[in-house]
Each structure stands twice: as structure tokens, then as C-alpha cells.
Coordinates of C-alpha atoms and ligand atoms in Angstrom, one line a residue:
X6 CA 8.6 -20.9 23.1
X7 CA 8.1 -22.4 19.5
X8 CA 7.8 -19.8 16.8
X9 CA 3.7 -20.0 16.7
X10 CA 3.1 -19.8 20.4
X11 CA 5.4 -16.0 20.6
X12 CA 3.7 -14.8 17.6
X13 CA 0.3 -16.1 18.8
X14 CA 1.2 -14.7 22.4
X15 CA -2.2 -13.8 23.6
X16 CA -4.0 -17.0 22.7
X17 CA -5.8 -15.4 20.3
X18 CA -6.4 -19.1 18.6
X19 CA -8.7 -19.9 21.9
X20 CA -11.0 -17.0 20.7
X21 CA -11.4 -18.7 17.2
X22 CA -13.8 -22.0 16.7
X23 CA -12.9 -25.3 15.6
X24 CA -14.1 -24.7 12.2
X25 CA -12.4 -20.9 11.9
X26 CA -9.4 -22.7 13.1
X27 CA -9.4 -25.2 10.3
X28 CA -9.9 -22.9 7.3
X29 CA -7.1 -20.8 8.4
X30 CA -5.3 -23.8 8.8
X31 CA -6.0 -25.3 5.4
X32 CA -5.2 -22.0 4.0
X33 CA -1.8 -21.3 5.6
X34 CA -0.8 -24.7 4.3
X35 CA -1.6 -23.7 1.0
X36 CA 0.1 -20.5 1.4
X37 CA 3.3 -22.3 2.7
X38 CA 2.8 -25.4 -0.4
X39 CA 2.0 -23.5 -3.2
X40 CA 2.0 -19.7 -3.1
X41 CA 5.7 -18.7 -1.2
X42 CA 7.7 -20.7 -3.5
X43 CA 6.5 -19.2 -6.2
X44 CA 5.5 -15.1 -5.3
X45 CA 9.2 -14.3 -5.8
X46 CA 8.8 -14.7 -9.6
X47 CA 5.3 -13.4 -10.0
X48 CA 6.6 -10.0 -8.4
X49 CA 9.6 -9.7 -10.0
X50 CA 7.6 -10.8 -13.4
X51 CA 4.9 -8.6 -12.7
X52 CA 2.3 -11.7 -13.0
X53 CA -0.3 -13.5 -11.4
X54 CA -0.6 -17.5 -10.7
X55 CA -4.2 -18.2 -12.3
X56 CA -3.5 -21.5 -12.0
X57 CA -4.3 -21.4 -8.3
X58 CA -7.2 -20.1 -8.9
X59 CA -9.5 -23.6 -8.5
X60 CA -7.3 -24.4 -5.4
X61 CA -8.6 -21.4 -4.2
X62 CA -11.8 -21.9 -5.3
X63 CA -12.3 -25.5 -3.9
X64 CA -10.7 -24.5 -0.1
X65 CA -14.1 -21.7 -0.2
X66 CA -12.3 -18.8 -0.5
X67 CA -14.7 -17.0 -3.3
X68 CA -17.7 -15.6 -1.8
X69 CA -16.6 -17.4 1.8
X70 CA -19.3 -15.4 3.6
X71 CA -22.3 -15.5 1.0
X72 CA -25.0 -18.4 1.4
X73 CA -26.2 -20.4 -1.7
X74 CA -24.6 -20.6 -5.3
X75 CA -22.4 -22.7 -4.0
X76 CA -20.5 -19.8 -1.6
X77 CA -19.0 -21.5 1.8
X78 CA -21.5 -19.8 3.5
X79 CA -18.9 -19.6 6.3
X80 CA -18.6 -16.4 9.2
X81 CA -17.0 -13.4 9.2
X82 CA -14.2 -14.3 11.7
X83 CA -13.3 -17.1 9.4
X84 CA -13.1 -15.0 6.2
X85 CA -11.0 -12.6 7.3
X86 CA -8.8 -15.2 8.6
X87 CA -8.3 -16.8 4.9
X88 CA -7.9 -13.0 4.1
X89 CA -4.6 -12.8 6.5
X90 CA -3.3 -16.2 5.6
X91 CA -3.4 -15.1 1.6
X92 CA -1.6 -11.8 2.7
X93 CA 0.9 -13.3 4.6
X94 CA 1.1 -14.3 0.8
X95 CA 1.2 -11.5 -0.9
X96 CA -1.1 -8.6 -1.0
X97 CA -1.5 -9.2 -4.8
X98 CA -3.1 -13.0 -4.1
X99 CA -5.5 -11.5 -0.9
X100 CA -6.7 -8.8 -3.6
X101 CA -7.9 -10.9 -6.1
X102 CA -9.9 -12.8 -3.3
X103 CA -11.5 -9.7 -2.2
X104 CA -12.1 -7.9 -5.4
X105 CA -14.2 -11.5 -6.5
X106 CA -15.6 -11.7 -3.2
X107 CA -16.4 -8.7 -1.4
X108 CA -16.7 -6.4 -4.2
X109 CA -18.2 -8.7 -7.2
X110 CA -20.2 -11.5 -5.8
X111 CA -21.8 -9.8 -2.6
X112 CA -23.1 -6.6 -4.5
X113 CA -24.5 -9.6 -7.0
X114 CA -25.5 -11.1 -4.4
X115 CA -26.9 -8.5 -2.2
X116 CA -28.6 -6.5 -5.3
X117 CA -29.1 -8.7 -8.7
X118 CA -32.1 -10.4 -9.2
X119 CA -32.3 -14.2 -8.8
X120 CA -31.5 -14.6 -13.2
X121 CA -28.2 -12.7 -12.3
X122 CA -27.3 -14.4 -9.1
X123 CA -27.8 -17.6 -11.2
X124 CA -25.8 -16.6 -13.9
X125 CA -22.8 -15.2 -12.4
X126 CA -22.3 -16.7 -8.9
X127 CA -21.8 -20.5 -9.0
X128 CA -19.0 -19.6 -11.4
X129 CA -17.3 -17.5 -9.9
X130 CA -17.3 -19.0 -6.6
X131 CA -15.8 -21.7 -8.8
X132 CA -12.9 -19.3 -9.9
X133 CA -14.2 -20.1 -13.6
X134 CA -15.6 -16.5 -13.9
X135 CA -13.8 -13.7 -12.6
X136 CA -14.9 -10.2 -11.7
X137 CA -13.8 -6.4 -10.8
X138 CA -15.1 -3.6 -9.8
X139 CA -14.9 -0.5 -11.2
X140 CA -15.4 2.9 -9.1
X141 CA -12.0 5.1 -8.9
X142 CA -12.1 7.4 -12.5
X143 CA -8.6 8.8 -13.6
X144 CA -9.9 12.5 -11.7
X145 CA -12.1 10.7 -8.6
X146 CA -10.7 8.1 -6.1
X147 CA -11.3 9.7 -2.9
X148 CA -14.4 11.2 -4.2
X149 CA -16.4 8.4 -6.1
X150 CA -19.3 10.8 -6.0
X151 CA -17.7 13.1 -8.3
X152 CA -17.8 10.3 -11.0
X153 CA -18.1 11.1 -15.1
X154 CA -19.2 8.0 -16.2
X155 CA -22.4 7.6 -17.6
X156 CA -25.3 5.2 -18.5
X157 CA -27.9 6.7 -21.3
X158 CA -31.3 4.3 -21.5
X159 CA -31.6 3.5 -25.0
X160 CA -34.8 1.0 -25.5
X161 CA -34.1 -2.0 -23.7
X162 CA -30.3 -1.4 -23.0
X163 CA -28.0 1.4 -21.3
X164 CA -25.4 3.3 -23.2
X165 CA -22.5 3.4 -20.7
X166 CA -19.5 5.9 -21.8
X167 CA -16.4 7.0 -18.9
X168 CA -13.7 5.2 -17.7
X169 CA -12.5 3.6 -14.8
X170 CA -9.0 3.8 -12.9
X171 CA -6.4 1.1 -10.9
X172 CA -8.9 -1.5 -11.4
X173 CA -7.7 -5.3 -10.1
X174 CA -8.3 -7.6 -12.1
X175 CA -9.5 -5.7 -15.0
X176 CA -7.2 -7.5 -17.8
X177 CA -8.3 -10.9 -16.8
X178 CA -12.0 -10.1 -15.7
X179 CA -14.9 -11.7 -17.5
X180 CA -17.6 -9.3 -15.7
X181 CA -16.7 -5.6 -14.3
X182 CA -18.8 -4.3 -11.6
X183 CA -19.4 -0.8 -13.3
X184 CA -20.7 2.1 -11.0
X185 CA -21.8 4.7 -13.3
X186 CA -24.4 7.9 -13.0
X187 CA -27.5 7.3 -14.9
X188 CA -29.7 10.1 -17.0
X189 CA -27.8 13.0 -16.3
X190 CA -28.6 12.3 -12.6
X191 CA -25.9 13.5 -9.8
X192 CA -24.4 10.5 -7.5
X193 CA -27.8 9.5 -6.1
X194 CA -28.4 8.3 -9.6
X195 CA -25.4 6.5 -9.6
X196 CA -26.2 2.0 -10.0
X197 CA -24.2 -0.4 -10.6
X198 CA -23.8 -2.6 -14.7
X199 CA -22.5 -6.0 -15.2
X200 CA -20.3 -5.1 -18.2
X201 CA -18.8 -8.2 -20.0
X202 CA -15.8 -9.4 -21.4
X203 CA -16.4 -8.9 -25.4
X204 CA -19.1 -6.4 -25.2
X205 CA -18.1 -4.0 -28.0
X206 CA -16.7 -0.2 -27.2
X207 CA -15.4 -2.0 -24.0
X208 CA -11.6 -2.0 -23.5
X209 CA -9.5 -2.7 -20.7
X210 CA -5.6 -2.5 -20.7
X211 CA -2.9 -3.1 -18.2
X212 CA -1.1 -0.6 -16.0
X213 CA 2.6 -1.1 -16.3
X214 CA 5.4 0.6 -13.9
X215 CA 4.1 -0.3 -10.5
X216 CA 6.3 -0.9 -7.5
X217 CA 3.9 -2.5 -5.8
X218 CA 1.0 -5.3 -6.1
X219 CA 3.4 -6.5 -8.7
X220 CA 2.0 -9.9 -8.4
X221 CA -1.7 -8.5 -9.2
X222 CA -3.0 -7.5 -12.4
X223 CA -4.0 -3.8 -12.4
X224 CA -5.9 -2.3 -15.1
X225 CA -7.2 1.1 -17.1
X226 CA -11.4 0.3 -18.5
X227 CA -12.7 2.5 -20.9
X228 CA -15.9 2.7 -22.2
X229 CA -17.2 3.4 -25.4
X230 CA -20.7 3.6 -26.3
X231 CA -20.8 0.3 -24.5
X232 CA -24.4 -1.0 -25.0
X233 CA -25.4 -2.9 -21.8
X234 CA -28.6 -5.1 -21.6
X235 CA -31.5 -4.2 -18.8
X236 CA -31.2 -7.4 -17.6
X237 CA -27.6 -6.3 -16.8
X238 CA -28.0 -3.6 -14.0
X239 CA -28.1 -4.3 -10.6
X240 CA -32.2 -4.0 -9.7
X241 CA -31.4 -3.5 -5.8
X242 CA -29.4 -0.6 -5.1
X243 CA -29.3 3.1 -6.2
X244 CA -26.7 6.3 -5.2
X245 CA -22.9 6.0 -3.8
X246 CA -24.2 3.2 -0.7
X247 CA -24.5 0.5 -3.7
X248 CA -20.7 0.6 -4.1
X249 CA -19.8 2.3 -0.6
X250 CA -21.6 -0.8 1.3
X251 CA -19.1 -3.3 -0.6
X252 CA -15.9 -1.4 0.6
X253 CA -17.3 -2.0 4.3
X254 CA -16.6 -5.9 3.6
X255 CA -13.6 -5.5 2.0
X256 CA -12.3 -3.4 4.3
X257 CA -13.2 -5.4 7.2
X258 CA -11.4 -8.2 5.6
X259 CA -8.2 -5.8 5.1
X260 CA -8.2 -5.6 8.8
X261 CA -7.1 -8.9 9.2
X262 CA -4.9 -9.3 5.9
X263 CA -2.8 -6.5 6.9
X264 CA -1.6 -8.3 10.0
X265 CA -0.6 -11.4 7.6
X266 CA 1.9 -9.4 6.1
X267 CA 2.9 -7.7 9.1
X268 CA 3.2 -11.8 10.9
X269 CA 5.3 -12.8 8.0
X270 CA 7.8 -9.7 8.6
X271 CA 7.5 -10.2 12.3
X272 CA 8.2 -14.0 11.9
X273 CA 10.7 -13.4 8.9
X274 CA 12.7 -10.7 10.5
X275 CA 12.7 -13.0 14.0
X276 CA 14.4 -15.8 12.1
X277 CA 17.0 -13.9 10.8
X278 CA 17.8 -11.6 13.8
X279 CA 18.3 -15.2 15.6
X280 CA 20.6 -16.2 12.5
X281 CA 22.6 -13.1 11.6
X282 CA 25.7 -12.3 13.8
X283 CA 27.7 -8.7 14.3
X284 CA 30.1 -8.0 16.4
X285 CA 30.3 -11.8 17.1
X286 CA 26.9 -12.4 18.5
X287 CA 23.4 -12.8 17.1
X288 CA 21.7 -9.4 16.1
X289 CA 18.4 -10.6 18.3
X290 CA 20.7 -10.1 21.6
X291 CA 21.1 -6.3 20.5
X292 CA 18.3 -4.6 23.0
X293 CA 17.8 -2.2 19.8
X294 CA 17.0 -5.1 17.7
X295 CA 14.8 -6.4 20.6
X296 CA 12.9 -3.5 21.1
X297 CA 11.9 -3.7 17.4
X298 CA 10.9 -7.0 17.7
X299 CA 9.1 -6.4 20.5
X300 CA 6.9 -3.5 18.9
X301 CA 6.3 -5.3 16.2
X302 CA 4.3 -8.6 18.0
X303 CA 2.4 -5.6 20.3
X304 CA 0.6 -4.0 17.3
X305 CA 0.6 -7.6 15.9
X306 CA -1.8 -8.7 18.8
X307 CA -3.4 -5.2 19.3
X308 CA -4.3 -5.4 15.6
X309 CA -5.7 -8.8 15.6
X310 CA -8.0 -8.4 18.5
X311 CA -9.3 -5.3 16.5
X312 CA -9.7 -7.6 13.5
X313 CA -11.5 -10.3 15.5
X314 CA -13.4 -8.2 17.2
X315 CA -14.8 -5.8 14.6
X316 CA -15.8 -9.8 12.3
X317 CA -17.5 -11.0 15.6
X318 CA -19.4 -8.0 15.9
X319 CA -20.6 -8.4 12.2
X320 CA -21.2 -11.7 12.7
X321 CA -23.3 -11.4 15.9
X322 CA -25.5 -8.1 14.6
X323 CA -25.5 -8.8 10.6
X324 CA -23.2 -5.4 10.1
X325 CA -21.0 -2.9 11.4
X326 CA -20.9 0.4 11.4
X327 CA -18.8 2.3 8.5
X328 CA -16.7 4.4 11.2
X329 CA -16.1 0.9 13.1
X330 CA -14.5 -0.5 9.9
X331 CA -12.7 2.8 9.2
X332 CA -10.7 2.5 12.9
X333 CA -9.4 -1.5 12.0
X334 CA -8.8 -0.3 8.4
X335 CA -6.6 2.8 9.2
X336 CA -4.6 1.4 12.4
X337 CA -4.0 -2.2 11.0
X338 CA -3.1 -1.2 7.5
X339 CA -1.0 1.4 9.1
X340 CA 1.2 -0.8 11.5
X341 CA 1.7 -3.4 9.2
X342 CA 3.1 -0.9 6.9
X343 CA 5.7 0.1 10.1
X344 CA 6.3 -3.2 10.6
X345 CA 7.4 -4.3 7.3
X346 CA 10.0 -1.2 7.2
X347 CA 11.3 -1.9 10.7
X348 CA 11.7 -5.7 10.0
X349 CA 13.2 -4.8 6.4
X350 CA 15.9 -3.0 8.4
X351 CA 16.1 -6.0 10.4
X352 CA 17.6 -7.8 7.6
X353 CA 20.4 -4.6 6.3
X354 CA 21.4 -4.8 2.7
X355 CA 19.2 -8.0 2.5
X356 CA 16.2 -6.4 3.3
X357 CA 15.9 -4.5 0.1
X358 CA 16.2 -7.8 -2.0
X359 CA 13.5 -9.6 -3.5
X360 CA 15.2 -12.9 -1.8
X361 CA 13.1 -11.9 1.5
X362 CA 9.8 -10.6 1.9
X363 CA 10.0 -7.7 4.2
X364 CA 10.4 -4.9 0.9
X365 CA 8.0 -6.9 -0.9
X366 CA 5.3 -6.4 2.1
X367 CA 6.7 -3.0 2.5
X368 CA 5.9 -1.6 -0.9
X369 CA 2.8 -3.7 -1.2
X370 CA 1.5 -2.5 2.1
X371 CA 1.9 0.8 0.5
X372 CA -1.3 0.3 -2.3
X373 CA -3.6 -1.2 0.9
X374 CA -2.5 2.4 2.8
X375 CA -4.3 4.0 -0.2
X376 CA -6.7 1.6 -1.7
X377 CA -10.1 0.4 0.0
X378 CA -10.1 4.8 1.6
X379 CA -6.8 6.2 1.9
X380 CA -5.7 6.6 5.5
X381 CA -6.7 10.0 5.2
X382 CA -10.3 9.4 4.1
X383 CA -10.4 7.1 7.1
X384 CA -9.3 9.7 9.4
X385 CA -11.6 11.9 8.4
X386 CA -14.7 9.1 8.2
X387 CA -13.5 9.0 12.5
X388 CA -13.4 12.3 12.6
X389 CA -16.7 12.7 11.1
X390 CA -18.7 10.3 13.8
X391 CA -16.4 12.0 16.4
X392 CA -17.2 16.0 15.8
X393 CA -20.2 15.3 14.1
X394 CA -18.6 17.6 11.4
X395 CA -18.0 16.9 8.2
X396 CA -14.3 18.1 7.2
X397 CA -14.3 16.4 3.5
X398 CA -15.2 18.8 1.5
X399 CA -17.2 22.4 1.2
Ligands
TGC9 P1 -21.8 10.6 1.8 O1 -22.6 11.8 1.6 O2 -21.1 10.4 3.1 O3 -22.6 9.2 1.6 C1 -23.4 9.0 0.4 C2 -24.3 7.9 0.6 O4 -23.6 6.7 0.9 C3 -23.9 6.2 2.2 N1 -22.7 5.7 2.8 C4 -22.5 4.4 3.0 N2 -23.2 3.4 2.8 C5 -22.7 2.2 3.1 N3 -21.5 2.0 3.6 C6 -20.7 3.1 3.8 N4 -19.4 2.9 4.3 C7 -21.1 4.4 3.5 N5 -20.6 5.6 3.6 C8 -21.6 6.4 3.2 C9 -24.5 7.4 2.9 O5 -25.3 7.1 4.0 C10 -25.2 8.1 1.8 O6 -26.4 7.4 1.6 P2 -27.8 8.2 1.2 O7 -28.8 7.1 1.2 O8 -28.0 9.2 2.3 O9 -27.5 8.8 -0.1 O10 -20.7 10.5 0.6 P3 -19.5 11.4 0.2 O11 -19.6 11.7 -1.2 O12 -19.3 12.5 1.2 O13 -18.2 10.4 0.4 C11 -17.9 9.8 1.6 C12 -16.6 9.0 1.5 C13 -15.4 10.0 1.2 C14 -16.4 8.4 2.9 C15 -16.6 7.9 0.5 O14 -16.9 8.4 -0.7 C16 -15.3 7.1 0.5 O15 -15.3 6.1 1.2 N6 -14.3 7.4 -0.4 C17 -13.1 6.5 -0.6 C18 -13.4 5.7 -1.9 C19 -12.8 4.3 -1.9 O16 -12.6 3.7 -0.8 N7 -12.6 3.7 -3.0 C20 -12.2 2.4 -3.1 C21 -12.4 1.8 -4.5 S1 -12.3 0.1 -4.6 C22 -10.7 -0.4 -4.2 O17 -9.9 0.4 -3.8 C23 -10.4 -1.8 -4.4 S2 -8.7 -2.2 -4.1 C24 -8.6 -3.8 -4.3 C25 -8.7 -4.6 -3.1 O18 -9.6 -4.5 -2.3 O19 -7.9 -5.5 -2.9
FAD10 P1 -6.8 10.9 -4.4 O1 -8.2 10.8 -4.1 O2 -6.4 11.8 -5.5 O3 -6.0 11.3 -3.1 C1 -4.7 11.8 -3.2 C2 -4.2 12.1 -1.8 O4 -5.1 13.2 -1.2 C3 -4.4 11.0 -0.8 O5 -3.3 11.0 0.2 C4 -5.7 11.3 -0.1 O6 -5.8 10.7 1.2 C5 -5.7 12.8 0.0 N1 -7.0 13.4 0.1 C6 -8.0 13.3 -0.8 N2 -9.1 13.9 -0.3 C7 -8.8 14.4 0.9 C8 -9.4 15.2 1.9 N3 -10.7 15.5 1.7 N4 -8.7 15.5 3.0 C9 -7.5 15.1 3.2 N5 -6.8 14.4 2.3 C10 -7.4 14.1 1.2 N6 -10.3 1.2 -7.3 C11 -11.4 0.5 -7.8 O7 -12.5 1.1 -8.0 N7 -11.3 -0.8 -8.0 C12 -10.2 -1.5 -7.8 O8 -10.2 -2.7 -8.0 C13 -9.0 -0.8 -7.3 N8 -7.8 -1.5 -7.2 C14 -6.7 -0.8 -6.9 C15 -5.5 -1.4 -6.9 C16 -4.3 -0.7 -6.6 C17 -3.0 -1.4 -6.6 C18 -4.4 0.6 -6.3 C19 -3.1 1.4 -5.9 C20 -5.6 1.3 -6.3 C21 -6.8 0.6 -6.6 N9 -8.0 1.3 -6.7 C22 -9.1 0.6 -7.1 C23 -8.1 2.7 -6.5 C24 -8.1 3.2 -5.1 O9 -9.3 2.9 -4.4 C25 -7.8 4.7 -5.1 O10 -6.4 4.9 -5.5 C26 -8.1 5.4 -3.8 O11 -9.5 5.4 -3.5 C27 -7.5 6.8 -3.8 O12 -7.9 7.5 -4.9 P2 -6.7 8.3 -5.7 O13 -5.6 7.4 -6.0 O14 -7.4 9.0 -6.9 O15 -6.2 9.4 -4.7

């Protein structure tokens, strides 16, 4: 059986439609052309390739799902499956995609008025203006509702002050997607500013030391009596669903990244299982080394149907529901994460190189496990719609 027919061993391809199958196409030859030659530097550099950016931008990947403004205006199904091709990339490459996409263009989209959908989204679905989002604060990831920043009304602008945490993209962003509490208001108050590059008492500054998303920038925003325009605040949306209803895209689309990086290990770790010799035959006839292989494609396939199924649903009823995102986000994220340290130990003393993927995957995989809900936040977002009990908090 060729390499794309075992990995693909459930036909999954007959689910997908001519056009889904050409985008993911298109992309995977970009991935393969451009991005795999070169990811080996960027991580080890601690860099991002911005020249790809208008590649990106011309194959539709910015705002794929959104219509007008020059977004692709294309399904669900289909985003998420430019999302796993990019991952099978590198995490760092599918974040930027879904930090401009899902969490800066479709809250613009979804909640700005028709001057800031003009202003902001034909560019950036050009890559020529790039975004990120600001929720986590230094003290409140898993709690965004807990939030310190904070907008004052002053006349005809806001007075923003706070800061915001692990925020991708925040170096090189020319608009950040602030979430802030307004008037002394608790997190029902809490709306979302267009803060822009340049506006004084607005600084944001790279985060150094990380072991993973290496190829991603990742930035500290702080906020100093940041005076932001009216015309700048999202008019649509007030309290924690403004920025909670973005995660349920991203999310979705993790679903389906996570299995790119768990195909390129799976594929990767095949390769050099059939290659590699011990005890004078190839490690792939070892039934250990089979059975790992053979986990590996089952949550593979498992974890894309979940993926397709969870975009088709979203596709056919216009959403999803939070707890149905929650279930693909937790299991996919969480078995590509065991399939990038079985298939790193696949490849022995290699496997902790940056020569192959499989550790690169591994400690990449590690961010999506926390980012976009922890696991745990997930478990307890299930656990929630299961009991009907609330176990977060008081
Ligand atoms: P809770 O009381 O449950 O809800 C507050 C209000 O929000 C509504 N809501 C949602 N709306 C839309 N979508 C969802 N998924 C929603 N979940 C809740 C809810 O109906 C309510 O609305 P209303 O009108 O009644 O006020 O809020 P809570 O404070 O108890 O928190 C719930 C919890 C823990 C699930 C939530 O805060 C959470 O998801 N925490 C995790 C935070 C998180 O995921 N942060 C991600 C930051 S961005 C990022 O990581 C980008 S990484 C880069 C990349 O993507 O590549
Ligand atoms: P905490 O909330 O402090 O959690 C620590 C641990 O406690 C976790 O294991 C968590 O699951 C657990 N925990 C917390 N509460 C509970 C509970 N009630 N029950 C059980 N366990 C619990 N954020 C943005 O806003 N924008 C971005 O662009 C962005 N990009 C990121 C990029 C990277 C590379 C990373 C690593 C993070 C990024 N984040 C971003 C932040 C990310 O969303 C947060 O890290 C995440 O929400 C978790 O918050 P925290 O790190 O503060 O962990």
C-alpha cells in the first residue's frame, strides 16, 4: 500500500469534496515546497518566515471561512484542513493562521461595524496587516473572567491600562485584539479594542526561553494609559462570550491541526522504522515497533473523523456547541501529543534531534495541550454539560 493510502486507511478523502480536496492539496504542496525545508532553522533560531506570509495569503488561508473583504469564503471542513496541512508544518506556522483568522478577523468580522470591517479586513486577509489577540493576563489564563485590565471612557476615547500574557504574534502585530473590563464593571463589562501598532503607552516585547512554538513569535503587551479612539471598540459584543465565542473556531480548527502533526510523526517515524535495522533486520518487523505504529494511525483516523465531523456539523447548522468543540479539542490535541513521543522513540538517539520532526512536534504539541483551554479546562467544560455541575470554581 503506498504511503498515502495506509495513512489515509479509512478513505477519509471520499468524505471530503472536490474543492476541500484541492485546498488541502494546494496547501500540503506548499507545506512540502516551502515551509519543511526551512522550519528546521526557524525553530532552532527562534524565528518566523514572514516572507510566506502573501503565499499564505493568496492560497486563502486568512479569514478562509469569512465571506466578503476579500476572505475565501470557503467551509469549515476545508479550513480545518489548511489548518492540519500547516501543522504537519509546524504548530508555530498553523498559530499564526489561527490567531489572524479565527481570533482577529472573525470577532472583526462578527462584531465591528462596517468602517472597521473596511479598514482592517481586506488587509489582513492579504497578510499586509497582522493581528493578535490579547485575553490571558500574567495572573488569569484559565480564568479570563478574572481579568485586571481596564478601559476608562474619557470623552470620545477609552483609557485602556493592564497587560496581556503569551500573546502570538504580539511583536509583529499591527492591531491587538484587546479584551479588557470597562467602568469598573465585572467580566460582563468586559468588550473587546482594536489597539494599534504606535499608539503611545502601548508596548509589546518578546518572550524569550521557550521550548516550544519556537518558530512563532510570542509576546508580553502592556498598557499604559493607552488612549484608544470610540471608533476602535468592537460595537457588537459585550461580557466573556465576545472572546469565548472566538476560541470555539480556533479550537475547532485545532482539532484538525493536531492530527497534522501527529500524520507527520506517524508517517516520519514509519519511514524510518522501514529504514533503520537492529539485530540485522528492520525495526518495523519488531511486533513492539508494530504495535506502536499501529496505535498511532488508529487515533490518527479516530481523530480525524472527530475533526470532520465536528466542521460538517458547523457547516450544516451555522455552529456548534462549546462542549462539542471541547471533546475534539481535548482527545485530538491529546493523542497527537502521544503520538509524537511514541514516534520520537521510534527514531532512538535521533529522535531527540532537531534533524527529524518527532521532538519538534512533541514539545510544540505541548503549548496546544495548554493553549486554546488547557486539557483540564476541557475536561471540566464535558464535565459540566455531563453532571450539569459546575466543578470550576466556588
Ligand atoms: P461562564 O460563566 O461559563 O460563561 C461566561 C459567558 O460566556 C458564555 N460562554 C461562551 N460563549 C461562547 N462560546 C463559548 N465557548 C462559551 N463559554 C461560555 C456563557 O454563556 C456566558 O455568557 P452570558 O451571556 O451568560 O454572560 O464563564 P467562566 O468564567 O465560568 O469561564 C468558563 C471557562 C473556564 C470555560 C472559560 O473561561 C475558558 O474557556 N477558559 C479558558 C481560557 C482560554 O481558552 N484562553 C485562550 C486564550 S487565546 C489562546 O490561547 C490562543 S493560542 C494561539 C493559537 O490559537 O494558536
Ligand atoms: P493556568 O490557568 O494558571 O493553569 C495552570 C494549570 O492549572 C493548568 O494545568 C490548568 O489546566 C490547571 N487548572 C486551572 N484551573 C483549573 C481548575 N479549575 N481545575 C483543574 N485544573 C485547573 N493567550 C492569548 O490570549 N492569546 C494568545 O495569542 C496566546 N498564545 C499563546 C501561545 C503560547 C505558545 C502559549 C503557551 C500560550 C498562549 N496563550 C495565549 C495563553 C494560553 O491561552 C494560556 O496559557 C492558557 O489559557 C492557560 O492559562 P495559564 O497558562 O495561565 O495556566
Amino acid at each position: 500500500m503506498s504511503r498515502a493510502a495506509i495513512t489515509d486507511l479509512y478513505r477519509i478523502d471520499d468524505l471530503l469534496s472536490e474543492e476541500e480536496r484541492a485546498i488541502r492539496d494546494t496547501v500540503a504542496r506548499f507545506i512540502d515546497k516551502e515551509y519543511l525545508p526551512i522550519v528546521g532553522k526557524h525553530f532552532r533560531n527562534g524565528t518566523f518566515p514572514m516572507e510566506l506570509v502573501p503565499q499564505l495569503a493568496d492560497m486563502g488561508v486568512f479569514g478562509a471561512t469569512l465571506k466578503g473583504y476579500g476572505c475565501a469564503g470557503l467551509s469549515n471542513v476545508a479550513y480545518g484542513l489548511i489548518l492540519q496541512e500547516l501543522e504537519r508544518g509546524d504548530s508555530g506556522l498553523r498559530s499564526f493562521a489561527s490567531v489572524q483568522s479565527s481570533l482577529c478577523m472573525f470577532p472583526i468580522h462578527a462584531y465591528g461595524n462596517e468602517e472597521q470591517k473596511q479598514r482592517f479586513l481586506p488587509g489582513m486577509a492579504a497578510g499586509k496587516l497582522i493581528g493578535c489577540f490579547g485575553l490571558t493576563e500574567p495572573d488569569y489564563g484559565s480564568d479570563p473572567g478574572g481579568m485586571v485590565t481596564r478601559a476608562r471612557k474619557s470623552g470620545d476615547e477609552w483609557v485602556l491600562n493592564g497587560s496581556k500574557m503569551w500573546i502570538t504574534n504580539g511583536t509583529i502585530a499591527d492591531v491587538a485584539i484587546v479584551w479588557a473590563k470597562v467602568d469598573g464593571g465585572g467580566a460582563e463589562s468586559i468588550k473587546g479594542f482594536l489597539v494599534e501598532k504606535g499608539m503611545p503607552g502601548y508596548v509589546a516585547k518578546e518572550i524569550h526561553g521557550k521550548f516550544s512554538l519556537r518558530a512563532s513569535f510570542t509576546a508580553e503587551l502592556a498598557f499604559q494609559d493607552v488612549r484608544v479612539p470610540a471608533k476602535n471598540v468592537l460595537p457588537g459584543v459585550t461580557g466573556l462570550k465576545g472572546p469565548l465565542s472566538c476560541l470555539n473556531k480556533a479550537r475547532m480548527g485545532i482539532g484538525f491541526a493536531a492530527m497534522g502533526a501527529a500524520v507527520a510523526c506517524f508517517e516520519g517515524a514509519r519511514e524510518y522504522a522501514l529504514e533503520r535495522k537492529t539485530f540485522g533486520k528492520p525495526i518495523a518487523g519488531f511486533q513492539l515497533t508494530q504495535e506502536k505504529l499501529a496505535d498511532m494511525l488508529q487515533e490518527i483516523v479516530k481523530g480525524q473523523l472527530l475533526a470532520l465531523r465536528l466542521a460538517r456539523l458547523a457547516d450544516e447548522h451555522g455552529k456548534v456547541s462549546p462542549e462539542q468543540v471541547s471533546l475534539c479539542k481535548r482527545n485530538n490535541v491529546k493523542v497527537a501529543l502521544e503520538i509524537a513521543r511514541v514516534a520520537r522513540s521510534i527514531y532512538g538517539a535521533n529522535g531527540i534531534t532537531d534533524e527529524y520532526p518527532p521532538v519538534r512536534h512533541m514539545l510544540n504539541l505541548e503549548s496546544v495541550y495548554t493553549y486554546e483551554g488547557t486539557h483540564e479546562v476541557h475536561t471540566l467544560i464535558l464535565g459540566k454539560a455531563i453532571t450539569g455541575l459546575n466543578a470550576f470554581g466556588n
